[in-house]
CSV table of C-alpha atoms and ligand atoms in Angstrom, one decimal:
chain,number,residue,atom,x,y,z
K,1,MET,CA,135.5,82.1,-38.1
K,2,THR,CA,138.5,84.4,-39.2
K,3,ALA,CA,141.4,83.5,-41.9
K,4,ASN,CA,143.1,82.3,-39.2
K,5,ALA,CA,141.0,79.4,-38.7
K,6,PRO,CA,142.2,75.8,-39.5
K,7,ILE,CA,141.5,74.0,-42.2
K,8,THR,CA,140.3,71.1,-40.2
K,9,GLN,CA,138.5,72.1,-37.1
K,10,ASP,CA,139.5,70.3,-33.9
K,11,VAL,CA,136.7,67.8,-34.0
K,12,VAL,CA,136.0,65.1,-31.7
K,13,THR,CA,135.8,61.9,-34.0
K,14,ILE,CA,133.4,59.3,-32.9
K,15,PRO,CA,134.2,55.9,-33.8
K,16,ARG,CA,131.3,53.8,-35.1
K,17,LYS,CA,129.6,51.8,-32.4
K,18,LEU,CA,129.2,48.3,-33.4
K,19,PRO,CA,125.6,47.5,-34.3
K,20,GLU,CA,123.3,46.3,-31.4
K,21,THR,CA,122.8,42.8,-32.7
K,22,ASP,CA,125.8,40.7,-33.9
K,23,ARG,CA,123.6,40.1,-37.4
K,24,THR,CA,125.5,41.4,-40.3
K,25,ASN,CA,123.4,44.2,-42.1
K,26,LEU,CA,123.4,43.0,-45.8
K,27,ILE,CA,122.3,46.5,-46.9
K,28,GLY,CA,125.5,48.8,-47.9
K,29,LEU,CA,127.5,45.5,-49.0
K,30,THR,CA,128.8,45.4,-52.5
K,31,ARG,CA,127.9,42.1,-54.7
K,32,PRO,CA,131.7,40.5,-53.9
K,33,GLN,CA,131.0,41.4,-50.3
K,34,LEU,CA,127.7,40.0,-50.3
K,35,ARG,CA,128.8,36.8,-51.7
K,36,ASP,CA,131.7,36.3,-49.2
K,37,VAL,CA,129.2,36.6,-46.3
K,38,LEU,CA,126.9,34.3,-47.6
K,39,ILE,CA,129.4,31.7,-48.4
K,40,ALA,CA,131.2,32.4,-44.8
K,41,SER,CA,127.9,31.7,-43.3
K,42,GLY,CA,127.4,28.3,-45.2
K,43,THR,CA,125.9,29.1,-48.4
K,44,PRO,CA,127.5,26.6,-51.1
K,45,GLU,CA,129.6,28.5,-53.3
K,46,ASN,CA,128.0,27.1,-56.6
K,47,LYS,CA,124.8,28.6,-55.4
K,48,ALA,CA,126.0,31.9,-54.3
K,49,LYS,CA,125.7,33.9,-57.4
K,50,MET,CA,122.0,33.3,-57.9
K,51,ARG,CA,121.6,33.9,-53.8
K,52,VAL,CA,123.4,37.4,-54.4
K,53,ASP,CA,121.1,38.1,-57.6
K,54,GLN,CA,117.9,37.1,-55.4
K,55,LEU,CA,118.7,38.9,-52.3
K,56,TRP,CA,119.7,41.9,-54.4
K,57,GLN,CA,116.6,42.0,-56.2
K,58,TRP,CA,114.6,41.8,-52.9
K,59,ILE,CA,115.9,44.4,-51.1
K,60,TYR,CA,117.0,47.0,-53.9
K,61,GLN,CA,114.5,46.3,-56.5
K,62,LYS,CA,111.3,45.7,-54.4
K,63,GLY,CA,112.2,47.2,-50.9
K,64,VAL,CA,111.7,44.2,-48.8
K,65,ARG,CA,113.0,44.4,-45.3
K,66,SER,CA,112.2,40.9,-44.1
K,67,PHE,CA,113.7,37.5,-45.1
K,68,GLY,CA,110.0,36.0,-44.6
K,69,GLU,CA,108.8,37.9,-47.7
K,70,MET,CA,111.6,36.4,-50.0
K,71,THR,CA,109.2,33.9,-51.3
K,72,ASN,CA,111.4,32.4,-53.9
K,73,LEU,CA,113.7,31.2,-51.2
K,74,SER,CA,112.9,27.7,-49.2
K,75,LYS,CA,111.7,28.4,-45.8
K,76,ALA,CA,114.5,26.8,-44.3
K,77,TYR,CA,117.0,29.0,-45.8
K,78,ARG,CA,114.5,32.0,-44.9
K,79,ALA,CA,115.2,31.4,-41.2
K,80,GLU,CA,118.7,30.6,-42.0
K,81,LEU,CA,119.5,34.3,-43.3
K,82,ALA,CA,117.1,35.6,-40.7
K,83,GLY,CA,119.3,34.3,-38.0
K,84,LYS,CA,122.4,35.3,-39.0
K,85,PHE,CA,121.6,38.7,-41.1
K,86,ALA,CA,120.0,42.0,-40.8
K,87,ILE,CA,118.3,44.2,-43.5
K,88,ALA,CA,118.3,47.6,-41.7
K,89,VAL,CA,118.2,51.2,-43.0
K,90,PRO,CA,119.0,54.4,-40.6
K,91,GLU,CA,115.7,54.9,-38.3
K,92,VAL,CA,114.1,58.3,-38.7
K,93,VAL,CA,113.4,60.5,-35.8
K,94,SER,CA,111.5,63.3,-37.4
K,95,ARG,CA,110.1,64.4,-40.9
K,96,GLN,CA,109.5,67.6,-41.5
K,97,ILE,CA,107.5,69.0,-44.8
K,98,SER,CA,108.3,72.5,-45.9
K,99,ALA,CA,105.7,74.7,-47.4
K,100,ASP,CA,107.1,74.3,-50.6
K,101,GLY,CA,107.0,70.4,-50.7
K,102,THR,CA,110.6,70.0,-49.5
K,103,ARG,CA,111.0,67.1,-47.1
K,104,LYS,CA,113.7,66.9,-44.3
K,105,TYR,CA,114.3,63.8,-42.7
K,106,LEU,CA,116.5,63.5,-39.3
K,107,LEU,CA,117.6,60.1,-38.8
K,108,ARG,CA,119.5,58.4,-35.7
K,109,ILE,CA,122.1,56.0,-36.9
K,110,ALA,CA,124.3,53.4,-34.7
K,111,GLY,CA,125.6,54.9,-32.0
K,112,GLY,CA,122.7,57.7,-31.6
K,113,HIS,CA,124.2,60.1,-33.7
K,114,GLU,CA,122.1,62.1,-36.3
K,115,VAL,CA,122.3,63.1,-39.8
K,116,GLU,CA,119.8,64.9,-42.6
K,117,THR,CA,118.6,64.2,-45.7
K,118,VAL,CA,116.3,66.4,-47.8
K,119,TYR,CA,114.1,65.5,-50.6
K,120,ILE,CA,113.4,68.2,-53.3
K,121,PRO,CA,110.5,68.0,-55.5
K,122,GLU,CA,110.8,70.0,-58.8
K,123,GLU,CA,108.9,70.2,-62.0
K,124,GLY,CA,110.2,66.6,-64.1
K,125,ARG,CA,112.5,65.7,-61.4
K,126,GLY,CA,113.0,64.9,-57.5
K,127,THR,CA,116.4,65.3,-56.0
K,128,LEU,CA,117.3,63.6,-52.9
K,129,CYS,CA,120.4,65.3,-51.1
K,130,ILE,CA,122.0,62.6,-48.8
K,131,SER,CA,124.9,63.2,-46.2
K,132,SER,CA,128.2,61.3,-46.0
K,133,GLN,CA,129.3,62.2,-42.6
K,134,VAL,CA,128.1,63.3,-39.4
K,135,GLY,CA,129.1,66.6,-39.3
K,136,CYS,CA,132.3,68.0,-41.1
K,137,THR,CA,136.0,68.0,-40.3
K,138,LEU,CA,136.6,71.2,-42.7
K,139,THR,CA,135.4,74.9,-41.9
K,140,CYS,CA,134.0,76.6,-44.6
K,141,SER,CA,133.5,79.9,-43.1
K,142,PHE,CA,129.9,80.1,-44.6
K,143,CYS,CA,128.6,76.4,-43.7
K,144,HIS,CA,126.6,75.5,-40.6
K,145,THR,CA,127.7,71.9,-41.0
K,146,GLY,CA,131.4,72.8,-40.6
K,147,THR,CA,130.7,74.1,-37.0
K,148,GLN,CA,129.8,70.9,-35.9
K,149,LYS,CA,132.1,69.6,-33.6
K,150,LEU,CA,131.3,65.6,-33.7
K,151,VAL,CA,132.5,64.1,-36.9
K,152,ARG,CA,132.0,60.3,-38.0
K,153,ASN,CA,132.0,58.8,-41.3
K,154,LEU,CA,128.5,57.3,-42.2
K,155,SER,CA,128.9,53.5,-43.6
K,156,ALA,CA,127.9,52.4,-46.8
K,157,ALA,CA,124.7,51.0,-45.6
K,158,GLU,CA,123.8,54.5,-43.9
K,159,ILE,CA,124.7,56.2,-47.4
K,160,VAL,CA,122.5,53.8,-49.5
K,161,GLY,CA,119.7,53.7,-46.5
K,162,GLN,CA,118.9,57.4,-47.0
K,163,VAL,CA,117.8,56.4,-50.7
K,164,MET,CA,115.9,53.6,-49.3
K,165,LEU,CA,114.2,55.3,-46.5
K,166,ALA,CA,113.4,58.0,-48.7
K,167,ARG,CA,111.7,55.8,-51.1
K,168,ASP,CA,109.7,54.4,-48.2
K,169,ASP,CA,108.5,57.6,-47.3
K,170,LEU,CA,107.4,58.6,-50.9
K,171,GLY,CA,106.0,54.8,-51.3
K,172,GLU,CA,108.1,54.2,-54.3
K,173,TRP,CA,109.1,50.6,-54.5
K,174,PRO,CA,107.7,49.7,-58.0
K,175,GLU,CA,105.0,46.9,-58.3
K,176,PRO,CA,107.0,43.8,-60.2
K,177,GLY,CA,107.7,44.5,-63.8
K,178,ARG,CA,106.4,48.3,-63.2
K,179,ALA,CA,109.9,50.1,-62.7
K,180,PRO,CA,109.1,53.5,-63.6
K,181,LYS,CA,111.5,55.4,-65.9
K,182,ASP,CA,114.0,57.7,-64.5
K,183,GLU,CA,112.1,60.9,-65.6
K,184,THR,CA,109.2,59.8,-63.7
K,185,ARG,CA,110.7,58.7,-60.9
K,186,LEU,CA,110.1,60.5,-57.5
K,187,VAL,CA,113.5,60.1,-56.4
K,188,SER,CA,115.0,60.7,-60.0
K,189,ASN,CA,118.7,62.5,-58.9
K,190,VAL,CA,121.1,61.6,-55.8
K,191,VAL,CA,123.2,64.6,-54.7
K,192,LEU,CA,126.0,63.9,-52.2
K,193,MET,CA,125.3,67.8,-50.9
K,194,GLY,CA,124.2,66.9,-47.5
K,195,MET,CA,126.1,67.0,-44.5
K,196,GLY,CA,130.3,65.9,-44.6
K,197,GLU,CA,133.0,66.0,-47.4
K,198,PRO,CA,132.0,63.0,-49.6
K,199,LEU,CA,136.0,62.5,-50.5
K,200,TYR,CA,136.9,61.9,-47.1
K,201,ASN,CA,135.0,59.3,-46.8
K,202,PHE,CA,135.9,57.7,-50.0
K,203,GLU,CA,135.3,53.8,-49.7
K,204,ALA,CA,132.2,53.8,-48.5
K,205,VAL,CA,130.9,56.7,-50.9
K,206,ARG,CA,132.1,54.6,-53.8
K,207,ASP,CA,130.3,51.4,-52.7
K,208,ALA,CA,127.3,53.3,-51.5
K,209,VAL,CA,127.0,54.7,-55.3
K,210,GLY,CA,127.9,51.4,-56.8
K,211,ILE,CA,124.7,50.2,-55.1
K,212,ILE,CA,122.6,53.2,-55.9
K,213,ARG,CA,123.8,52.6,-59.9
K,214,ASP,CA,123.1,48.7,-59.9
K,215,ASP,CA,121.2,48.0,-62.8
K,216,GLU,CA,118.9,45.3,-61.0
K,217,GLY,CA,118.6,47.3,-58.1
K,218,ILE,CA,117.6,51.0,-57.5
K,219,SER,CA,119.5,51.7,-60.8
K,220,LEU,CA,120.0,55.2,-61.1
K,221,SER,CA,122.0,56.2,-64.0
K,222,ARG,CA,125.6,57.5,-63.4
K,223,LYS,CA,124.5,60.8,-64.8
K,224,ARG,CA,121.8,61.5,-62.2
K,225,ILE,CA,124.0,61.4,-59.3
K,226,THR,CA,126.5,64.2,-58.4
K,227,LEU,CA,129.1,64.1,-55.8
K,228,SER,CA,130.1,67.8,-54.5
K,229,THR,CA,133.5,68.3,-53.0
K,230,SER,CA,135.1,71.1,-51.5
K,231,GLY,CA,138.3,70.3,-53.5
K,232,VAL,CA,140.2,67.4,-52.2
K,233,VAL,CA,142.5,67.5,-54.6
K,234,PRO,CA,144.0,64.1,-54.5
K,235,GLU,CA,141.0,62.0,-54.9
K,236,ILE,CA,139.4,63.7,-58.0
K,237,ALA,CA,141.0,61.5,-60.6
K,238,ARG,CA,140.1,58.5,-58.2
K,239,THR,CA,136.4,59.8,-58.1
K,240,ALA,CA,136.4,59.5,-62.1
K,241,GLU,CA,137.9,56.4,-62.0
K,242,GLU,CA,136.2,54.5,-59.2
K,243,ILE,CA,132.8,56.2,-58.8
K,244,GLY,CA,132.5,58.0,-62.4
K,245,CYS,CA,129.3,60.0,-61.4
K,246,LEU,CA,128.9,63.9,-62.1
K,247,LEU,CA,131.1,66.1,-60.3
K,248,ALA,CA,130.3,69.3,-58.7
K,249,ILE,CA,132.8,71.5,-57.1
K,250,SER,CA,132.3,74.2,-54.1
K,251,PHE,CA,134.3,76.8,-55.8
K,252,HIS,CA,133.1,80.1,-54.1
K,253,ALA,CA,136.1,82.6,-55.0
K,254,THR,CA,138.1,83.6,-57.8
K,255,THR,CA,141.2,84.4,-55.8
K,256,ASP,CA,143.1,82.4,-53.4
K,257,GLU,CA,143.1,85.1,-50.8
K,258,VAL,CA,139.2,84.7,-50.8
K,259,ARG,CA,139.1,81.1,-50.9
K,260,ASP,CA,141.7,80.6,-48.5
K,261,ARG,CA,139.0,82.3,-46.0
K,262,LEU,CA,135.6,80.9,-47.5
K,263,VAL,CA,136.8,77.3,-48.0
K,264,PRO,CA,140.3,76.7,-45.9
K,265,ILE,CA,141.3,73.4,-47.6
K,266,ASN,CA,142.4,75.8,-50.2
K,267,ARG,CA,145.3,76.7,-48.4
K,268,LYS,CA,146.2,72.9,-49.2
K,269,TRP,CA,145.3,72.7,-52.4
K,270,ASN,CA,144.9,76.2,-54.1
K,271,ILE,CA,142.8,77.4,-57.0
K,272,ALA,CA,145.5,76.2,-59.8
K,273,ALA,CA,145.8,72.8,-58.4
K,274,LEU,CA,142.1,72.3,-58.1
K,275,LEU,CA,141.6,73.3,-61.9
K,276,ASP,CA,144.8,71.3,-62.9
K,277,ALA,CA,142.6,68.0,-61.4
K,278,LEU,CA,139.6,69.1,-63.0
K,279,ARG,CA,140.7,69.4,-66.3
K,280,ASP,CA,141.1,65.7,-66.6
K,281,TYR,CA,138.1,64.8,-65.2
K,282,PRO,CA,135.7,64.9,-68.0
K,283,ARG,CA,137.8,62.6,-70.0
K,284,LEU,CA,138.4,60.2,-67.0
K,285,SER,CA,134.8,60.0,-66.0
K,286,ASN,CA,133.3,60.0,-69.4
K,287,SER,CA,131.1,62.8,-68.2
K,288,GLU,CA,130.2,66.0,-70.0
K,289,ARG,CA,130.4,69.0,-67.8
K,290,ILE,CA,131.6,70.0,-64.1
K,291,THR,CA,129.2,72.0,-61.9
K,292,PHE,CA,131.1,75.0,-60.2
K,293,GLU,CA,129.0,76.0,-57.0
K,294,TYR,CA,129.4,79.6,-56.2
K,295,VAL,CA,127.6,80.6,-53.2
K,296,MET,CA,126.6,84.3,-53.4
K,297,LEU,CA,128.1,86.6,-50.3
K,298,LYS,CA,127.3,90.0,-50.0
K,299,GLY,CA,130.1,92.3,-50.8
K,300,VAL,CA,132.5,89.3,-50.5
K,301,ASN,CA,132.8,87.3,-53.6
K,302,ASP,CA,129.9,88.6,-55.9
K,303,SER,CA,131.3,91.6,-58.0
K,304,ASP,CA,131.4,92.2,-61.7
K,305,ALA,CA,135.3,91.5,-61.5
K,306,ASP,CA,134.5,88.3,-59.6
K,307,ALA,CA,132.0,87.2,-62.4
K,308,ARG,CA,134.7,87.9,-65.0
K,309,ARG,CA,137.7,86.4,-63.3
K,310,LEU,CA,135.5,83.5,-62.5
K,311,VAL,CA,134.8,82.5,-66.4
K,312,LYS,CA,138.5,83.2,-67.2
K,313,LEU,CA,139.7,80.7,-64.8
K,314,ILE,CA,137.1,78.1,-65.8
K,315,ALA,CA,137.9,78.4,-69.4
K,316,GLY,CA,138.5,75.3,-71.3
K,317,ILE,CA,136.6,73.1,-68.8
K,318,PRO,CA,133.3,72.0,-69.9
K,319,ALA,CA,131.5,73.7,-67.2
K,320,LYS,CA,127.8,74.7,-65.9
K,321,ILE,CA,128.1,77.4,-62.9
K,322,ASN,CA,125.3,77.0,-60.1
K,323,LEU,CA,125.0,80.4,-58.2
K,324,ILE,CA,123.4,79.7,-54.6
K,325,PRO,CA,122.1,82.7,-52.8
K,326,PHE,CA,123.6,82.0,-49.4
K,327,ASN,CA,121.3,80.4,-46.8
K,328,GLU,CA,121.5,82.2,-43.6
K,329,TRP,CA,121.9,80.5,-40.1
K,330,PRO,CA,122.0,81.7,-36.9
K,331,GLY,CA,125.3,83.3,-36.2
K,332,ALA,CA,126.2,83.2,-39.6
K,333,PRO,CA,129.1,85.6,-40.4
K,334,TYR,CA,127.7,86.7,-43.9
K,335,GLN,CA,124.9,88.0,-45.8
K,336,ARG,CA,123.1,87.1,-49.2
K,337,SER,CA,123.7,89.0,-52.0
K,338,ASP,CA,121.1,91.3,-53.2
K,339,TRP,CA,119.1,89.7,-55.8
K,340,GLU,CA,119.8,92.5,-58.6
K,341,ARG,CA,123.9,91.8,-57.7
K,342,ILE,CA,122.8,87.8,-58.2
K,343,GLU,CA,121.4,88.5,-61.6
K,344,ALA,CA,123.9,91.0,-62.7
K,345,PHE,CA,126.8,88.4,-62.1
K,346,ALA,CA,124.6,85.9,-63.7
K,347,ASP,CA,124.5,87.8,-66.7
K,348,ILE,CA,128.1,88.0,-67.1
K,349,ILE,CA,128.4,84.4,-66.9
K,350,TYR,CA,125.7,83.8,-69.3
K,351,LYS,CA,127.3,86.2,-72.0
K,352,ALA,CA,130.5,84.4,-71.4
K,353,GLY,CA,128.6,81.1,-72.8
K,354,TYR,CA,127.9,79.4,-69.7
K,355,ALA,CA,124.6,78.1,-68.1
K,356,SER,CA,124.3,80.0,-65.0
K,357,PRO,CA,121.2,78.7,-63.2
K,358,ILE,CA,120.4,80.5,-59.7
K,359,ARG,CA,119.7,78.0,-57.1
K,360,THR,CA,116.2,78.5,-55.6
K,361,PRO,CA,116.6,78.3,-51.8
K,362,ARG,CA,114.3,75.3,-51.1
K,363,GLY,CA,113.1,74.5,-47.9
K,364,GLU,CA,114.0,77.3,-45.6
K,365,ASP,CA,111.4,77.2,-43.4
K,366,ILE,CA,112.5,73.8,-42.2
K,367,MET,CA,116.4,74.8,-42.3
K,368,ALA,CA,116.8,72.1,-45.0
K,369,ALA,CA,118.6,74.5,-47.5
K,370,CYS,CA,121.8,74.1,-48.8
K,371,GLY,CA,124.4,74.7,-45.9
K,372,GLN,CA,122.0,75.0,-43.1
K,373,LEU,CA,122.3,71.1,-41.9
K,374,LYS,CA,123.3,70.3,-38.7
K,375,SER,CA,122.4,67.8,-36.3
K,376,ALA,CA,119.4,69.6,-34.2
K,377,THR,CA,120.5,68.0,-30.8
K,378,GLU,CA,123.8,70.2,-30.8
K,379,ARG,CA,125.7,66.9,-29.8
K,380,ALA,CA,129.1,68.9,-29.6
K,381,ARG,CA,127.9,70.1,-26.2
K,382,LYS,CA,128.4,66.4,-24.9
K,383,SER,CA,131.3,65.8,-23.0
K,384,ARG,CA,134.0,63.7,-24.1
K,385,ALA,CA,133.0,61.2,-21.3
K,386,GLU,CA,129.5,61.0,-22.2
K,387,ILE,CA,130.6,60.4,-26.0
K,388,ALA,CA,133.2,57.7,-24.8
K,389,ALA,CA,130.5,55.9,-22.7
K,390,GLU,CA,127.9,56.0,-25.7
K,391,THR,CA,130.5,54.4,-28.0
K,392,ALA,CA,131.9,51.9,-25.5
K,393,SER,CA,131.7,49.1,-27.5
K,394,GLY,CA,132.7,51.0,-30.8
K,395,GLY,CA,135.7,50.6,-32.7
Y,401,LIG,N1,131.1,69.1,-48.3
Y,401,LIG,C1,130.7,68.9,-49.8
Y,401,LIG,C2,129.3,68.7,-49.8
Y,401,LIG,C3,128.1,69.5,-49.0
Y,401,LIG,S1,128.1,71.1,-49.2
Y,401,LIG,C4,131.1,70.6,-50.3
Y,401,LIG,O1,131.5,71.5,-49.6
Y,401,LIG,O2,131.1,70.5,-51.6
Y,401,LIG,C5,127.0,71.2,-50.7
Y,401,LIG,C6,127.0,72.7,-51.1
Y,401,LIG,O3,126.2,73.7,-50.2
Y,401,LIG,C7,128.5,73.2,-51.3
Y,401,LIG,O4,128.6,73.8,-52.5
Y,401,LIG,C8,128.7,74.1,-50.2
Y,401,LIG,O5,129.5,75.0,-50.3
Y,401,LIG,C9,127.1,75.0,-50.0
Y,401,LIG,N2,127.1,75.3,-48.7
Y,401,LIG,C10,127.2,75.3,-47.6
Y,401,LIG,N3,126.8,76.5,-46.8
Y,401,LIG,C11,126.0,77.1,-47.4
Y,401,LIG,C12,124.9,78.2,-47.1
Y,401,LIG,N4,125.1,78.4,-45.7
Y,401,LIG,N5,124.4,78.6,-48.0
Y,401,LIG,C13,124.7,78.3,-49.3
Y,401,LIG,N6,125.1,77.5,-49.7
Y,401,LIG,C14,126.0,76.5,-48.9
Y,402,LIG,FE1,132.5,70.6,-45.0
Y,402,LIG,FE2,131.4,71.3,-47.3
Y,402,LIG,FE3,130.5,72.5,-45.0
Y,402,LIG,FE4,132.6,72.8,-46.2
Y,402,LIG,S1,130.9,73.4,-47.3
Y,402,LIG,S2,132.3,72.9,-44.0
Y,402,LIG,S3,133.4,71.1,-46.8
Y,402,LIG,S4,130.1,70.3,-45.7
């Protein structure tokens, strides 16, 4: 992709197909939404709060997927629920496990579209990298996802469902009364760093994060959830106020000229505008540090001068800088910086007082590393007519 590439690509936006059944999926509904659907389907109002609590615990604390197992509800009520509602997570089409233990799940969602979720086990933590869109409308020139032409927003159910099916696969639904502490959990952290730009799917991401955080359910603390954005400036204050998780920024360059080429959304909101929005984030969200992600591209953004400019630019913002060695993908127009270069860059940042971890590429052998995700079955090759037929009942 060249400097003249559009900020957003010429994508085919796929409508969300209605589910195959007419039963409403309870996953992904916020507590108030769940209450509303129960009342609308005949649950008496004075019982609704209790029913929401009970369902919530079965679904999000115990991981139960059938109403039949909800033994503190009457048989008649269970049958009534089963007739009207579903508890559905995306279907796992395949699971690959890397030599380093990283797991990549290929998921199929309504309409037959596909997304990927990656689980990365590390010493003392396990991070689940989830997707917010099928593909991405943006065109960052180093990112594989940005070359996928079909784009559709995931629903809150499909976002929360990724966490639930990882727990299924890892066998992590606790026995009653034995919920593990955060530190010992297999899925101890969630990062919105998979496919898609989360802030272009704001409402679904917000609702999903709210559900993942809910104390009586999956109950991950907000400090263990990180949203990564390419820099959708008008949504940043709202992210602090309505989502409140940690923020990571795909920064990647220290001049507008280079950032325009790497992260084309920079032509809409440049470095100065982005940094302005970021200065308020820690106060608004009550969080400590913003992570600046910086992909290391040989000869493009990896000089000593870049490192020095970077620390100057972010001065005054509580920050940590995450250096990401570029992960190659077929046809990629860049190369990874040499290891000595990455270390020299890291050293300058470190001496300026910033933590500067270099992200070890994980799961490369299964194309699970950052920026390598793209639905395996190149659906972009489908014709518009085929897509229209597939989504005929959608809207
Ligand atoms: N759309 C969001 C989140 C998904 S990308 C965003 O851009 O922030 C997650 C991170 O992986 C981003 O920092 C992104 O810039 C980085 N990334 C994308 N392609 C990459 C590649 N090929 N190698 C290394 N990092 C990459
Ligand atoms: Fe989209 Fe993020 Fe990839 Fe850019 S880096 S194309 S915003 S997924």
